[in-house]
Amino acid sequence: MSDADELTVRQARADDREAVVAFTESTWPERGDDYIPRVFDEWVETDGPTQRTFVLDAGDDIAGICQGVLLSEHEAWAQGMRVNPDYRGRKASPRLTHAVFDWAREQGATVCRNMVFSWNAAGLGQSRAVGFDPRTEFRWAEPDPDADATGPDGLRVVADPSTAWTAWQRSEGRDHLAGLTLASDESWALAELTPERLHDAAADERVLAVADDDGVRGMTFRVRTDEHETDGGTERFAEYGVGVWDDVAAARALFAAVARDAADLGVDRTRVLIPETVRHVSDVAAARVGFSDEPDFVLEADLSGE
């Protein structure tokens, strides 16, 4: 019997918490706490037809964890892949990933994606090894909430999903992002943007489009407001599913609209997903808006075959 044969993939249970926290609480000690200990209980409690959390059972220990989520009828998302250091080299990651793939196929998914930080060389290599291929990359723009933010003259902002859809369809950013934006119901996940999703965002959160007399020039949409604990207390933030625009003037108008929207919400900070291209990142800099130091990578596995 091989080492791998002694490990069993199964659905996570509440009593796995202690073992999972033991190997995930310091995944990246030089970069801060891992989020798995904070979300494990919720993951187990909310598992159902569109979500499944898997662990690799080693008998009296847990060798790894990974979760699959169905984002649409054909899109699955894999997240939270962590392997207990004591079990590295025993095919833990492939077994967990393929369990997610099999589960996603059973739900009707034809594609599964994941996100890996660009600095995580080990995670990138493992994702490629188990069947994920490169798909796209993005970065976060981080305009400060500001009720008095103003954009260039001649550009107006409209809260209309149909206008925003036109801007998205025409944008270079859409092509670079392969049509993907932040998912509305799952943080840190990306899904294909559809007109229906934009109209839902307009009803539940907010959609913003930048236009002038010649037509539409950019768009964004808010997907959620959330909060998390910091050393100084609780911080509230607003997330925007994507930001695309034609030029620097349109970028200034778009991020000024986000700043005003965030101020209306009373949040402490924002982040807007933007395409990781030279033009988009340099436009953000030219608009005097902050952005994250490093991009994030999205990878994709084709599940349409056997």
Coordinates of N, CA and C in Angstrom, one line a residue, residues 31 50 99 154 253:
R31 N 3.4 37.1 5.6 CA 2.4 37.9 4.9 C 1.1 38.0 5.7
T50 N -24.6 23.6 -4.0 CA -23.7 24.5 -4.8 C -22.4 24.7 -4.1
A99 N -11.0 15.7 -6.6 CA -12.3 15.5 -6.0 C -13.2 16.7 -6.3
G154 N -17.5 67.6 -18.5 CA -18.0 67.0 -19.7 C -18.3 65.5 -19.6
A253 N -13.0 60.1 -13.9 CA -14.5 60.2 -13.7 C -15.0 58.9 -13.0

